[in-house]
Amino acid sequence: MTTVTHFMVLSNGQFNAVYNALSFVFAAMLASFVFFLLIRPRISQKNQAALILTTLVVLIAGYHYLRIFNSWNESFHYAALRGDYIQSGPPFNEAYRYVDWLLTVPLLLAELVLVLRLKWEESRSLIIRLGVASLFMIGLGYPGELAASDSTARLVWGGLSTLFFLYILYVLFVELTRTLGNQPPRVKSLVGAMRWILLVTWLVYPIAYILPRFISNEATALVVRQIGYSLADVLAKPLFGLLAVVIMILKTKEEEGEKALL
Amino acid sequence: MTTVTHFMVLSNGQFNAVYNALSFVFAAMLASFVFFLLIRPRISQKNQAALILTTLVVLIAGYHYLRIFNSWNESFHYAALRGDYIQSGPPFNEAYRYVDWLLTVPLLLAELVLVLRLKWEESRSLIIRLGVASLFMIGLGYPGELAASDSTARLVWGGLSTLFFLYILYVLFVELTRTLGNQPPRVKSLVGAMRWILLVTWLVYPIAYILPRFISNEATALVVRQIGYSLADVLAKPLFGLLAVVIMILKTKEEEGEKALL
């Protein structure tokens, strides 16, 4: 057990950069949650399954961002005479992010598959394999995150987690591509964009994971990591969901054979 | 790093003027959010896209006003023996406004375009250009806001931000006017009013920005600025949205060829 020898100090600008980023992400989740509810009547019955998943993803993420925001505020206290923030409250709770990912990542992957409206046997197999792999990817990353000071443990857990990450990429970029043959060109390019959003935003996580090796100042590393995670979550959830909704609208239009919304 | 040498003091009247203005704007956002939800069934499917944007704008702004209100209350403490308010809590968070604008201004501009129901290619081009320009306008203004004491930096950032502001005005007052030819006269005059609301309320921001040059008392400048922003937001969001809804109702009536609401 380590002895607490000091309190982390954040400048006013550092504290507020994270504070505002967390609040921004919460607002984005709230707005997209309401948007997905309001757009519901424009989406045909056959496309509702994917829409429900998108709606749940931003609801769950919004809840967690509210908790993360509160944890951030409780963890640091403003030192009025110094004009900066001291981490004298309970430790900032990073675990909220892992809990969030455990719920939302399998849902995001299932959404990407469901929006294609493949044959049910095909969809089921993809959803189960992607879902299970994502649980392992996230679950194995967390012990590494906890082992902040032990670089061997970080490497081992991080490596195991990466194996499942690579398996997911294989399914998304090889297996899923085979099923795209029958999709209209615009759907294909939208699915391509969604896949790349997942890849690019997930790269933020390993970068944040190894960040302490490159930024030795723990306050700076904390701030950079939180802002990186926040931006990644805006892309991977509201924006990803918005692209999925565009696909749903295209498919609804195709079915209805008329000009719907957009 | 600057040393904190004094705490700002607000009179009871100054503190409460801002307190009540912020609370008023929150109430206006909440009420208009519910109004836009309730009016939904009266608006035809083809006009729902613009209505959804209006609804999201006041939702996002309402969230931010709640946060701004809380930040105001946490920042100042009542000094019972003196009967005034001392800013001894965490600094009042002005950044909420910028975060809000980053989300709501592109949505407001998209709403103004969508309510016209132009051809999709035309709408898309306008929405993308207005949206990108507004992000630059807001994003470049913020570093200037932070550089409170450095007037050169304020001038440079403010100037860059103004270039994008002028581009938006060009698109709204020149390009958009060309598309108004086919619109019914009442729609034309309503769109004209919406455009002027944007112009007039946005002028509050540069005025607030250069205000410290003219009001040397920082407490007075803070109070004037907050009240100015609050009034501008009531005009630019609930009132702007209300005019958009009137256009939607006119267009719905036209489609239905019958007397709908109003």
Short mmCIF file of C-alpha atoms in Angstrom, two decimals:
data_model
loop_
_atom_site.label_atom_id
_atom_site.label_comp_id
_atom_site.label_asym_id
_atom_site.label_seq_id
_atom_site.Cartn_x
_atom_site.Cartn_y
_atom_site.Cartn_z
CA MET A 1 0.00 0.00 0.00
CA THR A 2 1.33 3.39 -0.94
CA THR A 3 1.31 6.30 1.45
CA VAL A 4 -0.32 9.50 0.28
CA THR A 5 2.47 12.01 0.29
CA HIS A 6 0.97 14.84 -1.72
CA PHE A 7 -2.23 16.19 -3.23
CA MET A 8 -2.43 16.71 -6.97
CA VAL A 9 -2.89 20.35 -7.93
CA LEU A 10 -4.60 21.54 -11.11
CA SER A 11 -4.50 25.09 -12.40
CA ASN A 12 -7.82 26.85 -12.85
CA GLY A 13 -7.48 26.33 -16.63
CA GLN A 14 -6.70 22.61 -16.31
CA PHE A 15 -9.58 21.93 -13.95
CA ASN A 16 -12.03 23.83 -16.11
CA ALA A 17 -10.88 22.31 -19.39
CA VAL A 18 -11.94 18.88 -18.10
CA TYR A 19 -15.01 20.29 -16.33
CA ASN A 20 -16.25 21.89 -19.56
CA ALA A 21 -15.37 18.88 -21.70
CA LEU A 22 -17.40 16.59 -19.40
CA SER A 23 -20.33 19.01 -19.38
CA PHE A 24 -20.16 19.32 -23.17
CA VAL A 25 -20.30 15.54 -23.60
CA PHE A 26 -23.24 15.31 -21.21
CA ALA A 27 -25.11 17.97 -23.21
CA ALA A 28 -24.33 16.11 -26.44
CA MET A 29 -25.63 12.81 -25.00
CA LEU A 30 -28.80 14.49 -23.67
CA ALA A 31 -29.52 16.23 -26.97
CA SER A 32 -28.89 13.11 -29.04
CA PHE A 33 -31.04 11.02 -26.69
CA VAL A 34 -33.97 13.39 -27.25
CA PHE A 35 -33.18 13.52 -30.97
CA PHE A 36 -33.32 9.71 -31.29
CA LEU A 37 -36.65 9.71 -29.45
CA LEU A 38 -38.09 12.45 -31.69
CA ILE A 39 -36.94 10.84 -34.94
CA ARG A 40 -38.61 7.52 -34.02
CA PRO A 41 -41.86 7.99 -35.95
CA ARG A 42 -39.87 8.60 -39.17
CA ILE A 43 -38.14 5.20 -38.98
CA SER A 44 -39.94 2.12 -40.25
CA GLN A 45 -40.73 -0.80 -37.95
CA LYS A 46 -38.04 -2.97 -39.52
CA ASN A 47 -35.34 -0.45 -38.60
CA GLN A 48 -36.49 0.23 -35.06
CA ALA A 49 -34.23 -2.36 -33.42
CA ALA A 50 -31.07 -0.46 -34.38
CA LEU A 51 -32.67 2.85 -33.38
CA ILE A 52 -33.52 1.53 -29.93
CA LEU A 53 -29.89 0.49 -29.43
CA THR A 54 -28.62 3.96 -30.45
CA THR A 55 -31.07 5.55 -28.04
CA LEU A 56 -29.96 3.32 -25.17
CA VAL A 57 -26.27 3.93 -25.87
CA VAL A 58 -26.52 7.71 -25.47
CA LEU A 59 -28.86 7.35 -22.48
CA ILE A 60 -26.37 5.10 -20.67
CA ALA A 61 -23.43 7.30 -21.64
CA GLY A 62 -25.30 10.45 -20.55
CA TYR A 63 -25.95 8.89 -17.15
CA HIS A 64 -22.28 8.00 -16.75
CA TYR A 65 -21.11 11.44 -17.84
CA LEU A 66 -23.30 13.00 -15.18
CA ARG A 67 -21.65 10.73 -12.62
CA ILE A 68 -18.15 11.41 -13.98
CA PHE A 69 -18.86 15.17 -13.92
CA ASN A 70 -19.98 14.96 -10.29
CA SER A 71 -17.00 12.81 -9.33
CA TRP A 72 -14.67 15.37 -10.93
CA ASN A 73 -16.24 18.19 -8.93
CA GLU A 74 -16.18 16.29 -5.66
CA SER A 75 -12.59 15.22 -6.09
CA PHE A 76 -11.09 18.70 -6.46
CA HIS A 77 -11.61 21.63 -4.16
CA TYR A 78 -11.09 25.23 -5.15
CA ALA A 79 -8.40 26.94 -3.10
CA ALA A 80 -9.69 30.50 -3.13
CA LEU A 81 -6.53 32.10 -1.81
CA ARG A 82 -4.30 30.30 -4.31
CA GLY A 83 -6.72 30.39 -7.25
CA ASP A 84 -6.18 26.73 -8.19
CA TYR A 85 -7.73 23.32 -7.49
CA ILE A 86 -6.45 20.73 -5.01
CA GLN A 87 -7.42 17.06 -5.17
CA SER A 88 -8.38 16.77 -1.54
CA GLY A 89 -11.74 15.02 -2.02
CA PRO A 90 -12.41 11.34 -2.78
CA PRO A 91 -10.33 10.00 -5.72
CA PHE A 92 -11.76 10.80 -9.16
CA ASN A 93 -13.63 7.68 -10.27
CA GLU A 94 -12.21 6.41 -13.58
CA ALA A 95 -14.11 3.14 -13.27
CA TYR A 96 -17.31 4.82 -14.49
CA ARG A 97 -15.81 4.78 -17.98
CA TYR A 98 -15.20 1.03 -17.89
CA VAL A 99 -18.70 0.35 -16.60
CA ASP A 100 -20.04 2.54 -19.39
CA TRP A 101 -18.02 0.74 -22.05
CA LEU A 102 -19.06 -2.70 -20.76
CA LEU A 103 -22.66 -1.69 -21.49
CA THR A 104 -22.33 0.54 -24.53
CA VAL A 105 -19.62 -1.08 -26.66
CA PRO A 106 -21.52 -4.37 -27.23
CA LEU A 107 -24.63 -2.28 -28.00
CA LEU A 108 -22.71 -0.10 -30.49
CA LEU A 109 -21.37 -3.17 -32.27
CA ALA A 110 -24.81 -4.78 -32.36
CA GLU A 111 -26.20 -1.52 -33.76
CA LEU A 112 -23.64 -1.55 -36.58
CA VAL A 113 -24.72 -5.08 -37.51
CA LEU A 114 -28.49 -4.55 -37.09
CA VAL A 115 -28.58 -1.42 -39.22
CA LEU A 116 -27.53 -3.58 -42.19
CA ARG A 117 -30.62 -5.79 -41.83
CA LEU A 118 -28.83 -9.02 -42.75
CA LYS A 119 -30.40 -12.46 -42.41
CA TRP A 120 -31.08 -13.13 -38.73
CA GLU A 121 -28.67 -16.12 -38.51
CA GLU A 122 -25.89 -13.99 -39.95
CA SER A 123 -26.65 -11.04 -37.65
CA ARG A 124 -26.89 -13.23 -34.56
CA SER A 125 -23.52 -14.85 -35.13
CA LEU A 126 -21.82 -11.47 -35.70
CA ILE A 127 -23.51 -9.83 -32.69
CA ILE A 128 -22.63 -12.66 -30.31
CA ARG A 129 -19.00 -12.87 -31.38
CA LEU A 130 -18.47 -9.09 -31.39
CA GLY A 131 -20.26 -8.72 -28.07
CA VAL A 132 -18.28 -11.41 -26.27
CA ALA A 133 -14.98 -10.18 -27.70
CA SER A 134 -15.74 -6.61 -26.62
CA LEU A 135 -16.48 -7.74 -23.06
CA PHE A 136 -13.09 -9.44 -22.91
CA MET A 137 -11.39 -6.42 -24.51
CA ILE A 138 -12.80 -4.06 -21.89
CA GLY A 139 -12.68 -6.42 -18.91
CA LEU A 140 -9.01 -7.25 -19.47
CA GLY A 141 -8.04 -3.61 -19.91
CA TYR A 142 -9.31 -2.57 -16.51
CA PRO A 143 -6.83 -4.50 -14.30
CA GLY A 144 -4.09 -2.85 -16.38
CA GLU A 145 -5.58 0.59 -15.77
CA LEU A 146 -5.57 -0.15 -12.03
CA ALA A 147 -1.95 -1.29 -12.09
CA ALA A 148 -0.84 2.26 -12.78
CA SER A 149 2.61 1.93 -11.28
CA ASP A 150 3.42 -1.64 -12.37
CA SER A 151 4.46 -1.52 -16.01
CA THR A 152 4.75 -5.32 -16.43
CA ALA A 153 1.16 -5.82 -15.30
CA ARG A 154 0.02 -2.97 -17.57
CA LEU A 155 1.76 -4.59 -20.51
CA VAL A 156 0.32 -8.07 -19.87
CA TRP A 157 -3.29 -6.94 -19.35
CA GLY A 158 -3.03 -4.39 -22.14
CA GLY A 159 -1.65 -7.05 -24.49
CA LEU A 160 -4.43 -9.54 -23.71
CA SER A 161 -7.02 -6.81 -24.23
CA THR A 162 -5.43 -5.92 -27.58
CA LEU A 163 -5.85 -9.49 -28.86
CA PHE A 164 -9.61 -9.13 -28.56
CA PHE A 165 -9.44 -5.65 -30.10
CA LEU A 166 -7.68 -7.16 -33.13
CA TYR A 167 -10.29 -9.93 -33.37
CA ILE A 168 -13.05 -7.28 -33.43
CA LEU A 169 -11.23 -5.40 -36.17
CA TYR A 170 -10.96 -8.65 -38.15
CA VAL A 171 -14.70 -9.23 -37.88
CA LEU A 172 -15.55 -5.63 -38.76
CA PHE A 173 -13.12 -5.16 -41.63
CA VAL A 174 -13.06 -8.66 -43.14
CA GLU A 175 -16.21 -10.61 -42.24
CA LEU A 176 -18.58 -7.64 -42.28
CA THR A 177 -17.25 -6.47 -45.63
CA ARG A 178 -18.40 -9.73 -47.21
CA THR A 179 -21.99 -8.96 -46.20
CA LEU A 180 -21.92 -5.47 -47.72
CA GLY A 181 -22.26 -6.71 -51.31
CA ASN A 182 -26.03 -6.29 -51.47
CA GLN A 183 -26.16 -2.90 -49.78
CA PRO A 184 -26.83 0.29 -51.78
CA PRO A 185 -23.67 2.44 -52.35
CA ARG A 186 -24.67 5.18 -49.88
CA VAL A 187 -25.29 2.61 -47.15
CA LYS A 188 -21.91 1.05 -47.90
CA SER A 189 -20.07 4.34 -47.52
CA LEU A 190 -21.97 5.19 -44.32
CA VAL A 191 -21.14 1.79 -42.82
CA GLY A 192 -17.54 2.39 -43.86
CA ALA A 193 -17.56 5.72 -42.02
CA MET A 194 -19.09 4.15 -38.89
CA ARG A 195 -16.46 1.41 -38.88
CA TRP A 196 -13.67 4.00 -39.15
CA ILE A 197 -15.17 6.07 -36.35
CA LEU A 198 -15.00 2.99 -34.12
CA LEU A 199 -11.41 2.26 -35.10
CA VAL A 200 -10.15 5.84 -34.75
CA THR A 201 -11.95 6.60 -31.48
CA TRP A 202 -10.94 3.28 -29.94
CA LEU A 203 -7.33 4.17 -30.65
CA VAL A 204 -7.75 6.96 -28.09
CA TYR A 205 -8.03 4.31 -25.38
CA PRO A 206 -4.66 2.57 -25.91
CA ILE A 207 -3.08 6.03 -26.38
CA ALA A 208 -4.56 7.20 -23.06
CA TYR A 209 -3.46 3.89 -21.54
CA ILE A 210 0.21 4.34 -22.40
CA LEU A 211 0.14 8.12 -22.00
CA PRO A 212 1.70 8.18 -18.49
CA ARG A 213 4.88 6.81 -20.09
CA PHE A 214 5.22 9.94 -22.21
CA ILE A 215 3.77 12.66 -20.01
CA SER A 216 5.46 12.48 -16.65
CA ASN A 217 3.47 15.29 -15.04
CA GLU A 218 0.49 13.44 -13.56
CA ALA A 219 -1.83 16.47 -13.63
CA THR A 220 -1.17 17.09 -17.34
CA ALA A 221 -1.58 13.38 -18.13
CA LEU A 222 -4.91 13.29 -16.27
CA VAL A 223 -6.25 16.35 -18.10
CA VAL A 224 -5.13 15.15 -21.54
CA ARG A 225 -6.61 11.70 -20.91
CA GLN A 226 -10.01 13.00 -19.80
CA ILE A 227 -10.31 15.36 -22.77
CA GLY A 228 -9.24 12.59 -25.16
CA TYR A 229 -11.83 10.17 -23.77
CA SER A 230 -14.50 12.88 -23.92
CA LEU A 231 -13.90 13.72 -27.56
CA ALA A 232 -13.77 10.02 -28.46
CA ASP A 233 -17.11 9.44 -26.77
CA VAL A 234 -18.81 12.26 -28.69
CA LEU A 235 -17.64 10.74 -31.97
CA ALA A 236 -18.31 7.13 -31.04
CA LYS A 237 -21.79 7.66 -29.64
CA PRO A 238 -23.83 10.67 -30.85
CA LEU A 239 -22.05 11.02 -34.21
CA PHE A 240 -21.94 7.23 -34.77
CA GLY A 241 -25.64 7.07 -33.92
CA LEU A 242 -26.42 9.94 -36.28
CA LEU A 243 -24.79 8.08 -39.17
CA ALA A 244 -26.78 4.98 -38.22
CA VAL A 245 -29.97 7.06 -38.31
CA VAL A 246 -29.12 8.31 -41.80
CA ILE A 247 -28.85 4.66 -42.89
CA MET A 248 -32.20 3.90 -41.23
CA ILE A 249 -33.82 6.83 -43.05
CA LEU A 250 -32.39 5.66 -46.38
CA LYS A 251 -33.73 2.15 -45.76
CA THR A 252 -37.10 3.49 -44.64
CA LYS A 253 -37.35 5.63 -47.79
CA GLU A 254 -36.43 2.63 -49.93
CA GLU A 255 -39.21 0.60 -48.33
CA GLU A 256 -41.79 3.33 -48.52
CA GLY A 257 -40.78 4.31 -52.06
CA GLU A 258 -41.34 7.98 -51.29
CA LYS A 259 -39.46 11.02 -50.14
CA ALA A 260 -39.34 10.99 -46.37
CA LEU A 261 -37.35 13.26 -44.13
CA LEU A 262 -34.02 14.74 -45.40
CA MET B 1 0.54 32.61 -12.84
CA THR B 2 -1.33 35.60 -11.49
CA THR B 3 -1.66 36.14 -7.78
CA VAL B 4 -5.16 36.57 -6.44
CA THR B 5 -5.08 39.91 -4.70
CA HIS B 6 -8.73 40.67 -4.12
CA PHE B 7 -12.21 39.22 -4.25
CA MET B 8 -14.85 40.85 -6.42
CA VAL B 9 -17.78 42.26 -4.46
CA LEU B 10 -21.31 42.61 -5.84
CA SER B 11 -24.08 44.56 -4.19
CA ASN B 12 -27.21 42.66 -3.27
CA GLY B 13 -28.99 44.27 -6.25
CA GLN B 14 -26.21 43.39 -8.72
CA PHE B 15 -26.02 39.77 -7.61
CA ASN B 16 -29.77 39.32 -7.77
CA ALA B 17 -30.18 41.04 -11.13
CA VAL B 18 -28.01 38.35 -12.75
CA TYR B 19 -29.50 35.58 -10.57
CA ASN B 20 -33.01 36.47 -11.70
CA ALA B 21 -32.01 36.97 -15.34
CA LEU B 22 -30.43 33.50 -15.44
CA SER B 23 -33.44 31.92 -13.76
CA PHE B 24 -35.78 33.73 -16.20
CA VAL B 25 -33.88 32.40 -19.21
CA PHE B 26 -33.95 28.86 -17.79
CA ALA B 27 -37.73 29.11 -17.34
CA ALA B 28 -38.09 30.40 -20.92
CA MET B 29 -36.02 27.51 -22.31
CA LEU B 30 -37.94 24.91 -20.29
CA ALA B 31 -41.32 26.30 -21.32
CA SER B 32 -40.38 26.56 -24.99
CA PHE B 33 -38.95 23.01 -24.94
CA VAL B 34 -42.29 21.68 -23.72
CA PHE B 35 -44.15 23.94 -26.18
CA PHE B 36 -42.16 22.57 -29.13
CA LEU B 37 -42.92 19.01 -27.96
CA LEU B 38 -46.62 19.78 -27.58
CA ILE B 39 -46.97 21.48 -30.98
CA ARG B 40 -45.41 18.47 -32.75
CA PRO B 41 -48.62 16.72 -33.85
CA ARG B 42 -49.80 19.94 -35.59
CA ILE B 43 -46.73 20.08 -37.85
CA SER B 44 -46.67 17.96 -41.01
CA GLN B 45 -44.03 15.27 -41.49
CA LYS B 46 -42.14 17.33 -44.06
CA ASN B 47 -41.59 20.13 -41.55
CA GLN B 48 -40.55 17.97 -38.63
CA ALA B 49 -36.79 18.20 -39.28
CA ALA B 50 -36.74 21.94 -38.51
CA LEU B 51 -39.01 21.42 -35.50
CA ILE B 52 -36.66 18.80 -34.06
CA LEU B 53 -33.74 21.22 -34.32
CA THR B 54 -35.69 23.99 -32.53
CA THR B 55 -36.56 21.54 -29.77
CA LEU B 56 -32.94 20.46 -29.34
CA VAL B 57 -31.66 24.06 -29.28
CA VAL B 58 -33.82 25.07 -26.31
CA LEU B 59 -33.10 21.77 -24.55
CA ILE B 60 -29.33 22.27 -24.83
CA ALA B 61 -29.60 25.94 -23.85
CA GLY B 62 -31.83 25.06 -20.89
CA TYR B 63 -29.26 22.57 -19.64
CA HIS B 64 -26.51 25.18 -19.91
CA TYR B 65 -28.56 27.86 -18.16
CA LEU B 66 -29.13 25.50 -15.26
CA ARG B 67 -25.36 25.00 -15.04
CA ILE B 68 -24.62 28.72 -15.43
CA PHE B 69 -27.16 29.49 -12.70
CA ASN B 70 -25.50 26.98 -10.36
CA SER B 71 -22.04 28.29 -11.17
CA TRP B 72 -23.19 31.84 -10.36
CA ASN B 73 -24.51 30.73 -6.99
CA GLU B 74 -21.42 28.75 -6.10
CA SER B 75 -19.08 31.52 -7.09
CA PHE B 76 -20.49 34.22 -4.78
CA HIS B 77 -21.12 33.93 -1.07
CA TYR B 78 -23.48 36.15 0.84
CA ALA B 79 -21.75 38.18 3.51
CA ALA B 80 -24.52 38.51 6.06
CA LEU B 81 -22.84 41.19 8.15
CA ARG B 82 -22.09 43.37 5.14
CA GLY B 83 -25.25 42.63 3.15
CA ASP B 84 -23.42 42.04 -0.12
CA TYR B 85 -21.92 39.17 -2.12
CA ILE B 86 -18.22 38.25 -2.21
CA GLN B 87 -16.76 36.11 -5.01
CA SER B 88 -14.91 33.71 -2.77
CA GLY B 89 -16.02 30.46 -4.42
CA PRO B 90 -14.73 28.90 -7.64
CA PRO B 91 -14.59 31.38 -10.56
CA PHE B 92 -17.88 31.91 -12.37
CA ASN B 93 -17.74 29.65 -15.44
CA GLU B 94 -18.18 31.76 -18.58
CA ALA B 95 -17.11 28.85 -20.77
CA TYR B 96 -20.58 27.27 -20.51
CA ARG B 97 -21.77 29.92 -22.94
CA TYR B 98 -19.17 28.99 -25.52
CA VAL B 99 -19.92 25.29 -25.14
CA ASP B 100 -23.59 26.08 -25.58
CA TRP B 101 -22.99 28.18 -28.70
CA LEU B 102 -20.78 25.48 -30.24
CA LEU B 103 -23.77 23.16 -30.13
CA THR B 104 -26.70 25.51 -30.65
CA VAL B 105 -25.51 28.06 -33.25
CA PRO B 106 -24.95 25.46 -36.02
CA LEU B 107 -28.36 23.99 -35.14
CA LEU B 108 -30.05 27.42 -35.28
CA LEU B 109 -28.54 28.11 -38.68
CA ALA B 110 -29.54 24.67 -39.97
CA GLU B 111 -33.06 25.32 -38.66
CA LEU B 112 -33.28 28.60 -40.60
CA VAL B 113 -32.33 26.76 -43.79
CA LEU B 114 -34.47 23.65 -43.22
CA VAL B 115 -37.61 25.63 -42.49
CA LEU B 116 -37.48 26.92 -46.10
CA ARG B 117 -37.69 23.36 -47.48
CA LEU B 118 -35.32 24.03 -50.39
CA LYS B 119 -33.96 21.28 -52.63
CA TRP B 120 -31.82 18.94 -50.55
CA GLU B 121 -28.57 19.73 -52.44
CA GLU B 122 -29.13 23.45 -51.88
CA SER B 123 -29.95 22.98 -48.19
CA ARG B 124 -27.01 20.72 -47.59
CA SER B 125 -24.50 23.16 -49.08
CA LEU B 126 -25.89 26.06 -47.01
CA ILE B 127 -26.04 24.03 -43.80
CA ILE B 128 -22.49 22.74 -44.12
CA ARG B 129 -20.99 26.14 -44.93
CA LEU B 130 -22.93 27.97 -42.22
CA GLY B 131 -22.18 25.25 -39.68
CA VAL B 132 -18.44 25.18 -40.32
CA ALA B 133 -18.20 28.98 -40.35
CA SER B 134 -20.08 29.22 -37.06
CA LEU B 135 -17.74 26.73 -35.39
CA PHE B 136 -14.78 28.88 -36.44
CA MET B 137 -16.56 32.07 -35.36
CA ILE B 138 -17.18 30.68 -31.87
CA GLY B 139 -13.97 28.68 -31.49
CA LEU B 140 -11.79 31.67 -32.39
CA GLY B 141 -13.67 34.00 -30.07
CA TYR B 142 -12.95 31.93 -26.98
CA PRO B 143 -9.15 32.39 -26.77
CA GLY B 144 -9.84 36.14 -26.96
CA GLU B 145 -12.34 35.91 -24.12
CA LEU B 146 -9.70 34.11 -22.04
CA ALA B 147 -7.06 36.76 -22.82
CA ALA B 148 -8.98 39.28 -20.75
CA SER B 149 -6.03 41.44 -19.85
CA ASP B 150 -4.10 41.26 -23.15
CA SER B 151 -5.78 43.66 -25.56
CA THR B 152 -3.63 42.70 -28.58
CA ALA B 153 -4.61 39.04 -28.24
CA ARG B 154 -8.25 40.05 -27.82
CA LEU B 155 -8.07 42.10 -30.99
CA VAL B 156 -6.44 39.35 -33.05
CA TRP B 157 -8.78 36.55 -31.96
CA GLY B 158 -11.78 38.84 -32.08
CA GLY B 159 -10.81 39.96 -35.58
CA LEU B 160 -10.42 36.39 -36.87
CA SER B 161 -13.76 35.45 -35.35
CA THR B 162 -15.38 38.49 -37.01
CA LEU B 163 -14.25 37.34 -40.47
CA PHE B 164 -16.37 34.21 -40.08
CA PHE B 165 -19.22 36.28 -38.66
CA LEU B 166 -19.14 38.43 -41.82
CA TYR B 167 -19.10 35.32 -44.02
CA ILE B 168 -22.22 34.02 -42.23
CA LEU B 169 -23.93 37.38 -42.76
CA TYR B 170 -23.02 37.20 -46.45
CA VAL B 171 -24.57 33.74 -46.76
CA LEU B 172 -27.70 34.73 -44.83
CA PHE B 173 -28.32 38.11 -46.44
CA VAL B 174 -27.09 37.49 -49.99
CA GLU B 175 -27.15 33.77 -50.83
CA LEU B 176 -30.22 32.90 -48.80
CA THR B 177 -32.14 35.84 -50.27
CA ARG B 178 -31.78 34.33 -53.75
CA THR B 179 -33.61 31.19 -52.58
CA LEU B 180 -36.52 33.18 -51.14
CA GLY B 181 -38.08 33.91 -54.55
CA ASN B 182 -40.49 30.98 -54.46
CA GLN B 183 -41.58 31.43 -50.87
CA PRO B 184 -45.01 32.88 -50.00
CA PRO B 185 -44.88 36.52 -48.77
CA ARG B 186 -45.62 35.68 -45.13
CA VAL B 187 -42.84 33.12 -45.06
CA LYS B 188 -40.49 35.68 -46.62
CA SER B 189 -41.19 38.24 -43.95
CA LEU B 190 -40.88 35.68 -41.15
CA VAL B 191 -37.53 34.48 -42.50
CA GLY B 192 -36.49 38.12 -42.70
CA ALA B 193 -37.39 38.59 -39.04
CA MET B 194 -35.49 35.44 -38.02
CA ARG B 195 -32.43 36.64 -39.89
CA TRP B 196 -32.58 40.02 -38.16
CA ILE B 197 -32.96 38.39 -34.75
CA LEU B 198 -29.75 36.49 -35.40
CA LEU B 199 -27.92 39.62 -36.52
CA VAL B 200 -29.15 41.84 -33.67
CA THR B 201 -28.67 39.29 -30.90
CA TRP B 202 -25.25 38.27 -32.16
CA LEU B 203 -24.20 41.93 -31.94
CA VAL B 204 -24.58 41.57 -28.17
CA TYR B 205 -21.57 39.23 -28.18
CA PRO B 206 -19.01 41.61 -29.72
CA ILE B 207 -20.42 44.40 -27.54
CA ALA B 208 -19.98 42.25 -24.42
CA TYR B 209 -16.54 41.30 -25.72
CA ILE B 210 -15.28 44.89 -25.91
CA LEU B 211 -17.27 46.05 -22.90
CA PRO B 212 -14.37 45.95 -20.40
CA ARG B 213 -12.77 48.75 -22.43
CA PHE B 214 -15.67 51.06 -21.65
CA ILE B 215 -16.79 49.96 -18.20
CA SER B 216 -13.75 49.95 -15.97
CA ASN B 217 -15.56 48.65 -12.87
CA GLU B 218 -15.26 44.88 -13.24
CA ALA B 219 -18.35 44.08 -11.16
CA THR B 220 -20.53 46.38 -13.27
CA ALA B 221 -19.06 44.98 -16.50
CA LEU B 222 -19.76 41.41 -15.34
CA VAL B 223 -23.38 42.18 -14.43
CA VAL B 224 -24.08 44.08 -17.66
CA ARG B 225 -22.51 41.32 -19.75
CA GLN B 226 -24.49 38.51 -18.10
CA ILE B 227 -27.78 40.34 -18.49
CA GLY B 228 -26.97 41.19 -22.12
CA TYR B 229 -26.16 37.56 -22.95
CA SER B 230 -29.31 36.38 -21.18
CA LEU B 231 -31.62 38.69 -23.12
CA ALA B 232 -29.88 37.81 -26.38
CA ASP B 233 -30.39 34.09 -25.71
CA VAL B 234 -34.12 34.52 -25.08
CA LEU B 235 -34.50 36.27 -28.43
CA ALA B 236 -32.18 33.97 -30.38
CA LYS B 237 -33.60 30.69 -29.11
CA PRO B 238 -37.22 30.60 -27.86
CA LEU B 239 -38.41 33.61 -29.92
CA PHE B 240 -36.46 32.55 -33.01
CA GLY B 241 -37.90 29.04 -32.64
CA LEU B 242 -41.41 30.43 -32.26
CA LEU B 243 -41.11 32.29 -35.58
CA ALA B 244 -39.82 29.08 -37.17
CA VAL B 245 -42.87 27.25 -35.82
CA VAL B 246 -45.19 29.85 -37.37
CA ILE B 247 -43.52 29.18 -40.74
CA MET B 248 -43.96 25.42 -40.20
CA ILE B 249 -47.65 25.93 -39.43
CA LEU B 250 -48.11 28.06 -42.58
CA LYS B 251 -46.41 25.39 -44.67
CA THR B 252 -48.43 22.63 -43.03
CA LYS B 253 -51.66 24.51 -43.77
CA GLU B 254 -50.60 25.03 -47.37
CA GLU B 255 -49.94 21.30 -47.78
CA GLU B 256 -53.14 20.25 -46.11
CA GLY B 257 -55.15 22.87 -47.97
CA GLU B 258 -57.28 23.44 -44.93
CA LYS B 259 -57.40 25.56 -41.82
CA ALA B 260 -55.12 24.06 -39.23
CA LEU B 261 -54.23 25.60 -35.91
CA LEU B 262 -54.02 29.44 -35.56
#
